[in-house]
Coordinates of C-alpha atoms (C1' of nucleotides) in Angstrom, one line a residue:
Chain A
X1 CA 78.8 128.1 96.2
X2 CA 75.2 127.2 96.4
X3 CA 73.3 130.4 97.0
X4 CA 70.9 132.5 95.0
X5 CA 72.7 134.5 92.4
X6 CA 75.2 131.9 91.4
X7 CA 74.2 129.6 88.5
X8 CA 70.6 130.6 89.1
X9 CA 70.2 128.4 92.1
X10 CA 67.4 129.8 94.2
X11 CA 67.3 129.8 98.0
X12 CA 64.1 127.7 97.9
X13 CA 65.9 125.1 95.9
X14 CA 68.7 124.9 98.5
X15 CA 66.1 124.3 101.1
X16 CA 64.7 121.4 99.1
X17 CA 68.1 119.9 98.8
X18 CA 68.7 120.3 102.5
X19 CA 65.5 118.4 103.0
X20 CA 66.9 115.3 101.4
X21 CA 68.0 112.6 103.8
X22 CA 71.4 112.6 102.0
X23 CA 72.1 116.2 103.1
X24 CA 69.8 116.6 106.2
X25 CA 72.4 115.5 108.6
X26 CA 75.5 117.1 107.0
X27 CA 77.5 119.8 108.7
X28 CA 76.6 123.3 107.2
X29 CA 80.2 123.7 106.2
X30 CA 80.1 120.3 104.4
X31 CA 77.0 121.4 102.5
X32 CA 78.8 124.5 101.4
X33 CA 81.8 122.6 100.2
X34 CA 79.8 119.8 98.6
X35 CA 77.8 122.3 96.6
X36 CA 80.6 124.6 95.7
X37 CA 80.4 124.8 91.9
X38 CA 77.0 123.2 91.7
X39 CA 74.8 124.7 89.0
X40 CA 71.1 124.5 88.2
X41 CA 70.2 123.5 84.7
X42 CA 66.9 123.2 82.8
X43 CA 66.3 120.6 80.2
X44 CA 63.6 120.1 77.6
X45 CA 61.5 116.9 77.6
X46 CA 63.1 113.8 76.0
X47 CA 66.7 114.9 76.5
X48 CA 69.5 112.4 77.2
X49 CA 71.2 113.5 80.3
X50 CA 73.6 110.7 80.5
X51 CA 74.4 107.7 78.3
X52 CA 75.3 104.4 79.8
X53 CA 79.1 104.0 79.6
X54 CA 79.7 107.8 80.0
X55 CA 81.9 108.9 82.9
X56 CA 79.8 110.5 85.6
X57 CA 81.1 113.9 86.7
X58 CA 78.1 115.1 88.7
X59 CA 75.6 114.0 91.3
X60 CA 72.2 114.9 89.8
X61 CA 69.4 116.3 92.0
X62 CA 66.0 116.3 90.3
X63 CA 64.1 119.4 91.5
X64 CA 61.3 119.4 88.9
X65 CA 60.0 117.1 86.2
X66 CA 60.5 113.4 85.7
X67 CA 63.6 111.4 84.7
X68 CA 63.7 107.9 83.4
X69 CA 66.7 105.6 84.0
X70 CA 67.0 102.8 81.5
X71 CA 69.4 100.2 80.2
X72 CA 70.0 98.8 76.7
X73 CA 71.5 95.7 75.2
X74 CA 71.5 94.3 71.8
X75 CA 68.8 96.7 70.5
X76 CA 66.6 95.9 73.5
X77 CA 65.7 98.5 76.1
X78 CA 64.3 98.4 79.6
X79 CA 63.3 101.0 82.1
X80 CA 64.9 100.6 85.4
X81 CA 63.5 103.4 87.4
X82 CA 61.4 106.6 87.0
X83 CA 62.4 109.5 89.3
X84 CA 60.3 112.3 90.6
X85 CA 61.3 115.3 92.6
X86 CA 63.1 115.6 94.9
X87 CA 65.4 112.8 94.0
X88 CA 69.1 112.4 93.6
X89 CA 70.5 109.9 91.1
X90 CA 73.8 108.4 90.0
X91 CA 75.3 108.5 93.5
X92 CA 76.9 105.1 93.3
X93 CA 78.8 106.0 90.2
X94 CA 79.9 109.3 91.8
X95 CA 81.2 107.5 94.9
X96 CA 83.2 105.2 92.8
X97 CA 84.1 107.8 90.1
X98 CA 82.9 105.2 87.6
X99 CA 81.0 105.2 84.3
X100 CA 77.2 105.1 84.3
X101 CA 75.6 101.7 84.0
X102 CA 72.3 103.2 82.9
X103 CA 71.2 106.0 80.7
X104 CA 69.1 108.9 82.0
X105 CA 66.5 110.7 79.9
X106 CA 64.1 113.5 80.8
X107 CA 60.4 112.6 80.4
X108 CA 59.1 116.2 80.9
X109 CA 60.8 119.5 81.1
X110 CA 63.1 119.2 84.0
X111 CA 65.0 121.3 86.5
X112 CA 68.1 119.6 87.8
X113 CA 70.9 120.6 90.2
X114 CA 74.2 119.3 89.3
X115 CA 76.8 118.8 92.0
X116 CA 80.4 118.0 91.0
X117 CA 81.4 114.5 91.9
X118 CA 84.7 115.7 93.3
X119 CA 82.9 117.9 95.8
X120 CA 80.8 114.9 97.0
X121 CA 83.8 112.7 97.4
X122 CA 85.8 115.4 99.2
X123 CA 82.8 116.1 101.5
X124 CA 82.6 112.4 102.4
X125 CA 86.3 112.4 103.4
X126 CA 85.9 115.5 105.6
X127 CA 82.6 114.9 107.2
X128 CA 81.9 111.4 108.7
X129 CA 78.2 112.3 109.2
X130 CA 77.9 113.0 105.5
X131 CA 79.8 109.8 104.6
X132 CA 77.4 108.0 106.9
X133 CA 74.4 109.6 105.2
X134 CA 75.8 108.5 101.8
X135 CA 76.1 104.9 103.1
X136 CA 72.6 104.9 104.4
X137 CA 71.4 106.3 101.1
X138 CA 73.2 103.7 99.1
X139 CA 72.1 101.0 101.4
X140 CA 68.5 102.1 100.8
X141 CA 69.0 102.1 97.1
X142 CA 70.6 98.7 97.3
X143 CA 67.6 97.3 99.2
X144 CA 65.3 98.9 96.7
X145 CA 67.0 96.9 93.9
X146 CA 66.8 93.7 95.9
X147 CA 63.1 94.3 96.2
X148 CA 62.9 94.9 92.5
X149 CA 64.7 91.7 91.6
X150 CA 62.5 89.6 93.9
X151 CA 59.5 91.3 92.3
X152 CA 60.6 90.3 88.9
X153 CA 61.9 86.8 89.6
X154 CA 59.0 85.7 91.8
X155 CA 55.9 87.3 90.3
X156 CA 54.2 87.2 87.0
X157 CA 53.2 90.4 85.1
X158 CA 49.7 90.6 86.5
X159 CA 50.9 90.2 90.0
X160 CA 53.5 92.9 89.5
X161 CA 50.9 95.3 88.1
X162 CA 48.5 94.6 91.0
X163 CA 51.2 95.3 93.5
X164 CA 52.3 98.4 91.7
X165 CA 48.7 99.8 92.0
X166 CA 48.5 99.0 95.7
X167 CA 51.9 100.6 96.2
X168 CA 50.8 103.7 94.4
X169 CA 47.7 103.8 96.6
X170 CA 49.8 103.6 99.7
X171 CA 52.3 106.2 98.5
X172 CA 49.8 108.8 97.5
X173 CA 47.5 107.9 100.3
X174 CA 44.7 107.9 97.8
X175 CA 41.5 106.0 98.8
X176 CA 40.3 103.9 95.9
X177 CA 41.3 106.1 93.1
X178 CA 44.8 106.2 91.9
X179 CA 46.5 108.4 89.2
X180 CA 49.2 106.8 87.1
X181 CA 52.3 109.1 87.0
X182 CA 53.6 108.0 83.6
X183 CA 52.6 106.9 80.2
X184 CA 51.5 103.3 80.1
X185 CA 54.2 102.5 77.6
X186 CA 56.8 103.5 80.2
X187 CA 55.0 101.8 83.0
X188 CA 55.0 98.6 80.9
X189 CA 58.7 98.8 80.5
X190 CA 59.2 99.4 84.2
X191 CA 57.1 96.4 85.0
X192 CA 59.1 94.3 82.5
X193 CA 56.4 93.8 79.9
X194 CA 55.1 95.1 76.6
X195 CA 52.5 97.8 76.3
X196 CA 50.1 95.3 74.8
X197 CA 50.5 93.0 77.7
X198 CA 50.0 95.8 80.2
X199 CA 46.6 96.4 78.6
X200 CA 45.7 92.8 79.0
X201 CA 47.0 92.8 82.6
X202 CA 44.7 95.7 83.3
X203 CA 41.9 93.8 81.7
X204 CA 42.6 90.8 83.8
X205 CA 42.4 92.9 86.9
X206 CA 38.8 94.0 86.0
X207 CA 37.5 90.9 87.7
X208 CA 39.3 92.1 90.8
X209 CA 37.5 95.4 90.9
X210 CA 40.0 97.5 88.9
X211 CA 38.8 99.8 86.2
X212 CA 40.9 102.2 84.1
X213 CA 40.0 105.5 82.4
X214 CA 43.1 106.9 80.9
X215 CA 45.5 107.6 83.7
X216 CA 42.8 107.3 86.4
X217 CA 42.6 103.8 87.9
X218 CA 39.8 102.9 90.3
X219 CA 40.4 100.2 92.8
X220 CA 36.9 99.1 93.5
X221 CA 37.7 96.1 95.6
X222 CA 40.9 96.4 97.6
X223 CA 40.6 93.1 99.4
X224 CA 40.1 91.2 96.2
X225 CA 43.1 93.0 94.7
X226 CA 45.2 92.2 97.7
X227 CA 44.2 88.6 97.6
X228 CA 45.7 88.4 94.1
X229 CA 48.7 90.7 94.7
X230 CA 49.7 89.3 98.1
X231 CA 51.8 92.4 98.9
X232 CA 54.8 91.6 101.1
X233 CA 56.8 94.0 103.2
X234 CA 60.0 92.2 102.1
X235 CA 59.3 93.1 98.4
X236 CA 56.9 96.0 98.4
X237 CA 57.8 99.2 100.3
X238 CA 54.5 100.7 101.2
X239 CA 56.0 103.7 102.9
X240 CA 53.8 106.7 102.4
X241 CA 55.1 109.7 100.5
X242 CA 54.9 112.9 102.5
X243 CA 55.1 116.2 100.7
X244 CA 57.6 116.6 98.0
X245 CA 60.6 115.0 99.7
X246 CA 61.1 111.4 100.5
X247 CA 58.9 109.6 102.9
X248 CA 60.9 109.6 106.0
X249 CA 64.6 110.0 106.7
X250 CA 64.8 106.9 104.7
X251 CA 61.9 104.9 103.3
X252 CA 63.9 101.7 104.1
X253 CA 64.0 102.6 107.7
X254 CA 60.3 103.1 107.8
X255 CA 59.8 99.5 107.0
X256 CA 63.2 98.2 107.9
X257 CA 68.6 94.7 104.4
X258 CA 71.9 93.0 103.3
X259 CA 75.4 93.4 101.2
X260 CA 77.7 91.5 98.6
X261 CA 77.2 89.4 95.2
X262 CA 79.2 86.6 93.6
X263 CA 78.4 84.4 90.7
X264 CA 75.5 85.8 88.7
X265 CA 75.8 88.5 86.1
X266 CA 77.1 91.4 88.2
X267 CA 79.9 91.6 90.5
X268 CA 82.6 89.0 90.4
X269 CA 83.6 90.8 93.5
X270 CA 82.4 89.5 96.8
X271 CA 80.3 91.8 98.7
X272 CA 76.6 91.6 99.4
X273 CA 74.8 94.5 100.8
Chain B
X1 CA 88.7 92.1 120.5
X2 CA 89.7 90.3 117.4
X3 CA 92.8 88.2 118.1
X4 CA 93.6 84.6 118.3
X5 CA 92.5 83.1 121.6
X6 CA 89.2 85.0 121.8
X7 CA 86.3 83.2 120.2
X8 CA 88.6 81.0 118.3
X9 CA 89.5 83.8 115.8
X10 CA 92.9 83.0 114.3
X11 CA 95.5 85.5 113.3
X12 CA 95.4 84.2 109.7
X13 CA 91.7 84.9 109.6
X14 CA 92.3 88.5 110.8
X15 CA 94.7 88.9 107.9
X16 CA 92.1 87.7 105.5
X17 CA 89.5 90.2 106.8
X18 CA 92.1 93.0 106.6
X19 CA 92.5 92.1 103.0
X20 CA 88.9 92.9 102.2
X21 CA 88.5 96.3 100.5
X22 CA 86.0 97.1 103.2
X23 CA 88.7 97.0 105.9
X24 CA 91.9 97.5 103.9
X25 CA 91.8 101.3 104.3
X26 CA 90.5 101.5 107.9
X27 CA 92.5 102.8 110.8
X28 CA 94.0 100.1 112.9
X29 CA 92.1 101.5 115.9
X30 CA 88.9 101.3 113.9
X31 CA 89.5 97.7 113.0
X32 CA 90.0 96.9 116.6
X33 CA 86.8 98.7 117.6
X34 CA 84.8 97.3 114.7
X35 CA 85.8 93.8 115.5
X36 CA 85.5 94.0 119.3
X37 CA 83.1 91.3 120.2
X38 CA 83.4 89.6 116.8
X39 CA 83.3 85.8 117.0
X40 CA 84.1 83.0 114.6
X41 CA 81.5 80.4 114.1
X42 CA 81.3 77.1 112.2
X43 CA 78.1 75.9 110.5
X44 CA 77.2 72.6 108.9
X45 CA 75.9 72.4 105.3
X46 CA 72.3 73.5 104.7
X47 CA 71.9 75.6 107.7
X48 CA 69.8 78.7 107.7
X49 CA 71.9 81.6 108.9
X50 CA 69.3 84.2 108.5
X51 CA 65.6 84.3 107.6
X52 CA 64.2 87.1 105.5
X53 CA 62.4 89.4 107.9
X54 CA 64.8 88.7 110.7
X55 CA 66.5 91.7 112.4
X56 CA 70.2 91.7 111.4
X57 CA 72.5 91.9 114.3
X58 CA 75.8 91.1 112.7
X59 CA 77.9 91.7 109.6
X60 CA 78.8 88.3 108.3
X61 CA 82.2 87.6 106.8
X62 CA 82.4 84.3 105.0
X63 CA 85.9 82.8 105.4
X64 CA 85.2 79.3 104.2
X65 CA 82.5 77.4 102.4
X66 CA 79.6 78.7 100.2
X67 CA 76.5 80.7 101.2
X68 CA 73.4 81.1 99.2
X69 CA 71.2 84.2 99.5
X70 CA 67.7 83.7 98.4
X71 CA 64.2 85.2 98.5
X72 CA 60.8 83.7 98.8
X73 CA 57.2 84.8 98.0
X74 CA 54.0 82.8 97.9
X75 CA 55.7 79.4 98.0
X76 CA 58.1 80.4 95.2
X77 CA 61.8 80.8 95.8
X78 CA 64.7 82.3 93.9
X79 CA 68.4 82.4 94.4
X80 CA 69.8 86.0 94.5
X81 CA 73.5 85.4 95.0
X82 CA 76.0 82.7 95.9
X83 CA 78.9 83.8 98.0
X84 CA 82.4 82.4 98.2
X85 CA 85.2 83.3 100.5
X86 CA 86.3 85.9 101.3
X87 CA 83.0 87.8 101.2
X88 CA 81.0 90.0 103.5
X89 CA 77.2 89.9 103.4
X90 CA 74.3 91.8 104.8
X91 CA 76.1 95.1 105.0
X92 CA 73.2 97.2 103.8
X93 CA 70.9 95.9 106.5
X94 CA 73.7 96.5 109.1
X95 CA 74.1 100.1 108.0
X96 CA 70.4 100.8 108.3
X97 CA 69.9 98.5 111.3
X98 CA 67.0 96.9 109.4
X99 CA 65.6 93.5 108.8
X100 CA 67.0 91.1 106.2
X101 CA 65.3 91.2 102.8
X102 CA 66.8 87.8 101.8
X103 CA 67.5 84.6 103.6
X104 CA 71.0 83.2 103.9
X105 CA 71.7 79.4 103.9
X106 CA 75.0 77.5 104.0
X107 CA 75.6 75.2 101.0
X108 CA 78.7 73.6 102.4
X109 CA 80.3 73.5 105.8
X110 CA 81.1 77.1 106.5
X111 CA 83.3 79.2 108.6
X112 CA 81.9 82.6 109.3
X113 CA 83.1 85.6 111.2
X114 CA 80.3 87.6 112.8
X115 CA 80.9 91.2 113.6
X116 CA 78.3 93.0 115.7
X117 CA 76.3 95.6 113.7
X118 CA 76.7 98.2 116.5
X119 CA 80.4 98.0 116.2
X120 CA 80.3 98.6 112.4
X121 CA 78.0 101.6 112.8
X122 CA 80.1 103.0 115.6
X123 CA 83.3 102.6 113.5
X124 CA 81.7 104.4 110.6
X125 CA 80.9 107.4 112.8
X126 CA 84.4 107.6 114.2
X127 CA 86.5 106.8 111.1
X128 CA 85.6 108.7 107.9
X129 CA 87.9 106.5 105.9
X130 CA 86.0 103.4 107.0
X131 CA 82.7 105.1 106.3
X132 CA 84.0 105.9 102.9
X133 CA 85.0 102.3 102.4
X134 CA 81.5 101.2 103.4
X135 CA 80.1 103.6 100.8
X136 CA 82.3 102.3 98.1
X137 CA 81.4 98.8 99.0
X138 CA 77.7 99.5 99.0
X139 CA 78.1 101.4 95.7
X140 CA 79.8 98.3 94.2
X141 CA 77.0 96.1 95.4
X142 CA 74.4 98.4 94.1
X143 CA 76.0 98.4 90.7
X144 CA 76.2 94.6 90.8
X145 CA 72.4 94.5 91.2
X146 CA 71.9 97.0 88.4
X147 CA 73.9 94.6 86.2
X148 CA 71.8 91.7 87.5
X149 CA 68.5 93.4 86.6
X150 CA 69.7 94.4 83.2
X151 CA 70.8 90.8 82.6
X152 CA 67.4 89.5 83.6
X153 CA 65.2 92.0 81.8
X154 CA 67.2 92.2 78.6
X155 CA 68.4 88.6 77.9
X156 CA 66.7 85.3 77.5
X157 CA 67.8 82.2 79.5
X158 CA 70.3 80.9 76.9
X159 CA 72.0 84.2 76.6
X160 CA 72.2 84.5 80.4
X161 CA 73.9 81.1 80.6
X162 CA 76.3 81.8 77.8
X163 CA 77.4 85.0 79.5
X164 CA 77.6 83.3 82.8
X165 CA 80.1 80.8 81.3
X166 CA 82.2 83.5 79.7
X167 CA 82.3 85.4 83.0
X168 CA 83.4 82.3 84.8
X169 CA 86.1 81.8 82.3
X170 CA 87.3 85.4 82.8
X171 CA 87.1 85.2 86.6
X172 CA 89.0 82.0 86.9
X173 CA 91.3 82.8 84.1
X174 CA 90.7 79.3 82.8
X175 CA 91.4 78.7 79.1
X176 CA 88.6 76.8 77.5
X177 CA 87.7 74.6 80.4
X178 CA 85.5 75.9 83.2
X179 CA 84.4 74.3 86.4
X180 CA 80.9 75.1 87.7
X181 CA 81.1 76.1 91.3
X182 CA 77.7 75.0 92.4
X183 CA 75.0 72.4 91.7
X184 CA 73.2 72.9 88.5
X185 CA 69.9 73.2 90.4
X186 CA 71.2 76.2 92.2
X187 CA 72.8 77.7 89.1
X188 CA 69.4 77.4 87.4
X189 CA 67.7 79.4 90.2
X190 CA 70.4 82.0 90.1
X191 CA 70.0 82.4 86.4
X192 CA 66.2 82.6 86.8
X193 CA 65.2 79.3 85.2
X194 CA 64.2 75.8 86.1
X195 CA 66.7 72.9 86.3
X196 CA 65.0 71.4 83.2
X197 CA 65.5 74.5 81.3
X198 CA 69.1 74.8 82.2
X199 CA 69.7 71.4 80.8
X200 CA 68.1 72.5 77.5
X201 CA 70.0 75.7 77.5
X202 CA 73.3 73.7 77.8
X203 CA 72.1 71.5 75.0
X204 CA 71.4 74.6 72.9
X205 CA 74.9 75.8 73.5
X206 CA 76.3 72.6 72.0
X207 CA 76.1 74.1 68.5
X208 CA 78.3 76.9 69.8
X209 CA 81.0 74.6 70.9
X210 CA 80.0 74.1 74.5
X211 CA 80.1 70.6 76.0
X212 CA 79.3 69.5 79.5
X213 CA 80.6 66.6 81.6
X214 CA 79.2 66.9 85.1
X215 CA 80.6 70.2 86.6
X216 CA 83.2 70.5 83.8
X217 CA 82.2 72.6 80.9
X218 CA 84.4 72.9 77.8
X219 CA 84.1 76.0 75.7
X220 CA 85.4 74.7 72.4
X221 CA 84.6 77.8 70.4
X222 CA 84.9 81.1 72.3
X223 CA 84.2 83.4 69.4
X224 CA 81.0 81.5 68.5
X225 CA 79.9 81.6 72.1
X226 CA 80.7 85.3 72.3
X227 CA 78.7 85.9 69.1
X228 CA 75.7 84.5 70.9
X229 CA 76.4 85.9 74.3
X230 CA 77.4 89.4 73.2
X231 CA 79.0 90.2 76.6
X232 CA 78.8 93.9 77.6
X233 CA 81.0 95.7 80.1
X234 CA 77.8 97.5 81.3
X235 CA 76.2 94.2 82.3
X236 CA 78.9 91.7 82.7
X237 CA 81.8 92.3 85.0
X238 CA 84.7 90.4 83.7
X239 CA 87.1 91.5 86.4
X240 CA 89.5 88.6 87.0
X241 CA 89.5 87.1 90.5
X242 CA 92.9 87.2 92.1
X243 CA 93.7 84.9 95.0
X244 CA 91.2 84.4 97.7
X245 CA 90.2 88.0 98.1
X246 CA 88.3 90.1 95.8
X247 CA 89.7 91.1 92.4
X248 CA 90.9 94.6 93.1
X249 CA 90.1 97.1 95.8
X250 CA 86.7 97.0 94.1
X251 CA 85.8 95.0 91.1
X252 CA 83.6 97.8 90.1
X253 CA 86.6 100.1 89.9
X254 CA 88.4 97.7 87.7
X255 CA 85.8 98.0 85.1
X256 CA 84.4 101.3 86.1
X257 CA 76.9 104.0 89.3
X258 CA 73.9 105.8 90.2
X259 CA 71.4 106.6 93.2
X260 CA 67.5 106.7 93.9
X261 CA 64.3 104.6 92.8
X262 CA 60.7 105.8 92.5
X263 CA 57.8 103.9 91.1
X264 CA 58.5 100.2 90.6
X265 CA 58.4 97.6 93.3
X266 CA 61.0 98.7 95.7
X267 CA 61.7 102.1 97.2
X268 CA 58.9 104.5 97.2
X269 CA 61.7 106.7 98.3
X270 CA 63.6 108.7 95.8
X271 CA 67.2 107.8 95.6
X272 CA 69.1 106.2 92.8
X273 CA 72.6 105.1 93.3
Chain C
dC1 C1' 37.5 121.2 60.9
dA2 C1' 40.1 117.8 58.9
dA3 C1' 44.2 115.4 58.5
dA4 C1' 48.1 113.5 60.9
dG5 C1' 50.4 111.2 64.3
dG6 C1' 51.3 109.1 68.8
dG7 C1' 49.6 106.3 72.3
dT8 C1' 46.5 102.6 73.6
dT9 C1' 43.6 98.7 72.9
dT10 C1' 42.1 94.3 70.8
dG11 C1' 42.7 90.2 68.2
dA12 C1' 45.4 86.3 66.0
dT13 C1' 49.3 83.8 66.2
dG14 C1' 54.0 82.2 67.6
dT15 C1' 57.5 81.0 71.0
dG16 C1' 60.2 80.7 75.3
dG17 C1' 60.0 78.7 79.2
dA18 C1' 57.3 76.2 83.0
dT19 C1' 55.2 72.1 84.3
dC20 C1' 54.5 67.2 84.5
dA21 C1' 56.2 62.7 84.0
dA22 C1' 59.6 59.3 83.1
dG23 C1' 64.1 57.6 82.7
dC24 C1' 69.0 58.0 83.6
dT25 C1' 73.3 58.3 86.2
dA26 C1' 76.2 58.8 90.0
dC27 C1' 77.2 58.7 94.7
dC28 C1' 76.3 56.4 99.4
dG29 C1' 75.5 53.1 102.9
dC30 C1' 74.7 48.6 104.1
Chain D
dG1 C1' 77.8 44.6 94.8
dC2 C1' 73.2 46.2 95.4
dG3 C1' 69.5 49.0 96.4
dG4 C1' 68.4 53.6 97.5
dT5 C1' 68.3 58.3 96.9
dA6 C1' 69.3 62.8 94.8
dG7 C1' 70.5 65.2 91.0
dC8 C1' 70.3 65.6 86.1
dT9 C1' 68.4 64.9 81.6
dT10 C1' 64.8 64.1 78.0
dG11 C1' 60.3 64.2 76.1
dA12 C1' 55.3 65.8 75.9
dT13 C1' 52.3 69.3 77.0
dC14 C1' 50.7 73.7 78.6
dC15 C1' 50.7 78.5 79.6
dA16 C1' 52.5 83.2 79.9
dC17 C1' 54.1 86.5 77.3
dA18 C1' 56.0 88.5 72.8
dT19 C1' 55.0 89.6 68.3
dC20 C1' 52.5 91.2 64.4
dA21 C1' 48.6 93.6 62.6
dA22 C1' 44.9 96.4 62.6
dA23 C1' 41.6 99.5 64.7
dC24 C1' 40.7 103.1 67.9
dC25 C1' 41.1 107.4 70.4
dC26 C1' 42.7 111.6 71.6
dT27 C1' 45.6 115.4 70.9
dT28 C1' 48.0 118.5 67.8
dT29 C1' 48.4 121.3 63.9
dG30 C1' 47.6 123.5 59.4

DNA sequence: CAAAGGGTTTGATGTGGATCAAGCTACCGC
DNA sequence: GCGGTAGCTTGATCCACATCAAACCCTTTG
């Protein structure tokens, strides 16, 4: 049961979980069932939470710290996403009771609520509103990845960086000064380039008014930067981030999808979001 | 109502739709409601079904022909998926009642069943089993895209082609001779390269026993090809394709998820499937 | 305070893949 | 059968990005 006392879960944490779009609409009873057996756990920085290929037994809810999701192949590694609180991750694997396709590693000290996968699947069966919320959440994730792929296949590295900076500005509602949330090395991997090349991409953006001092990036000429970046609502989600929870009920709603993939690497199966 | 007579929907088509994992588990009543107002439509080759940015009013079920999903930006274009029957597409947008992130175009003459989005959303609210099926379907799509991104960020073009061929072999259960399902020009875009480069990649695979004659590709030395391709169950889904429907209930289940994306291009929102 | 070490930057060089430009081949309609 | 057109291939060249190497900087630690 998810209440203060058990497993060290604090009432304030419960409130934060309830604030997630995934749980906001669920019946109170469902929330109780779904979180029965949940426990809060603390991890040091640089800890592997999950290795790709592992069976996934829990839905993870990141309450504090940062988590990196990455994939590896043939001694190469790439960052697929970096999560900040409050975020859930690994929902798709939980729904399908399948093994993880990506590894998860803490970047900082982290506080994570772990909800048993069985409980989630049971809750979905009992509460259509919750099942609907899961669908909406997954649909949003799916669309996020579509954006990601378009970003990578259609833009070069400098364009990706420029759009990343503009998106950061929109998310944090910062004027012309933006703070990078992660090490440049990780940012490079997320943007699909080497650290060396990220440096050079920043250098290339100087002529568009961008200057860098450590993690602080000053966008001195937004319109010049936008002229280069050509941000597009069908690739870049400029939903503002409000407070510590997600933007809106669903950032995808804020802006505005699809379903099913044959051929290409993934799914031989025939569904396309 | 979905029955022969109305809108030219044939009973045999209904059977094929019922065979989809998405509908297989739904209550009969739900199927009726969900398909009320559905209509079957025929399109010539090379017809735009949907333009990215358009509101999505229907769930599409491809019954015959091939459909290409693609994205554009700044005069560049890339193929994101190629669908073959029986496939649904655009489910994520339907669930969120959002605009399309990709365009859909027929490659051949196509036969498509169009189910109103309202009906799908209503059905989800009323039938938890159906909502569950939608979640599972979206989770599978999500995982397909994760595989896709890993494929693109971790492999070079020759490696992608080699794995594509091996996957085709597994899907069609063909021995050493594989038939390409689409024009090479489209395949190139799907694999993230130019047609010129696809030719060269095929040439490079000659030394690994691959020979090409039009759409017929002979894999003369599987182990040599595998040594180069290094297929990985966490990237390549080698689920066999059975009959005209999907592999299993869910190709992702056959082999084996996650939820929420911060940072990077897409989702400012915080969920990672 | 000095040494050590990790992250970042800068430069030199190599390579995968894009682009440009012909040719080639196969299908189609007259 | 012939000419046209579209897709595919091949070659030459160029450019984006990776790699290798070294210097730099900033933080940590004895």
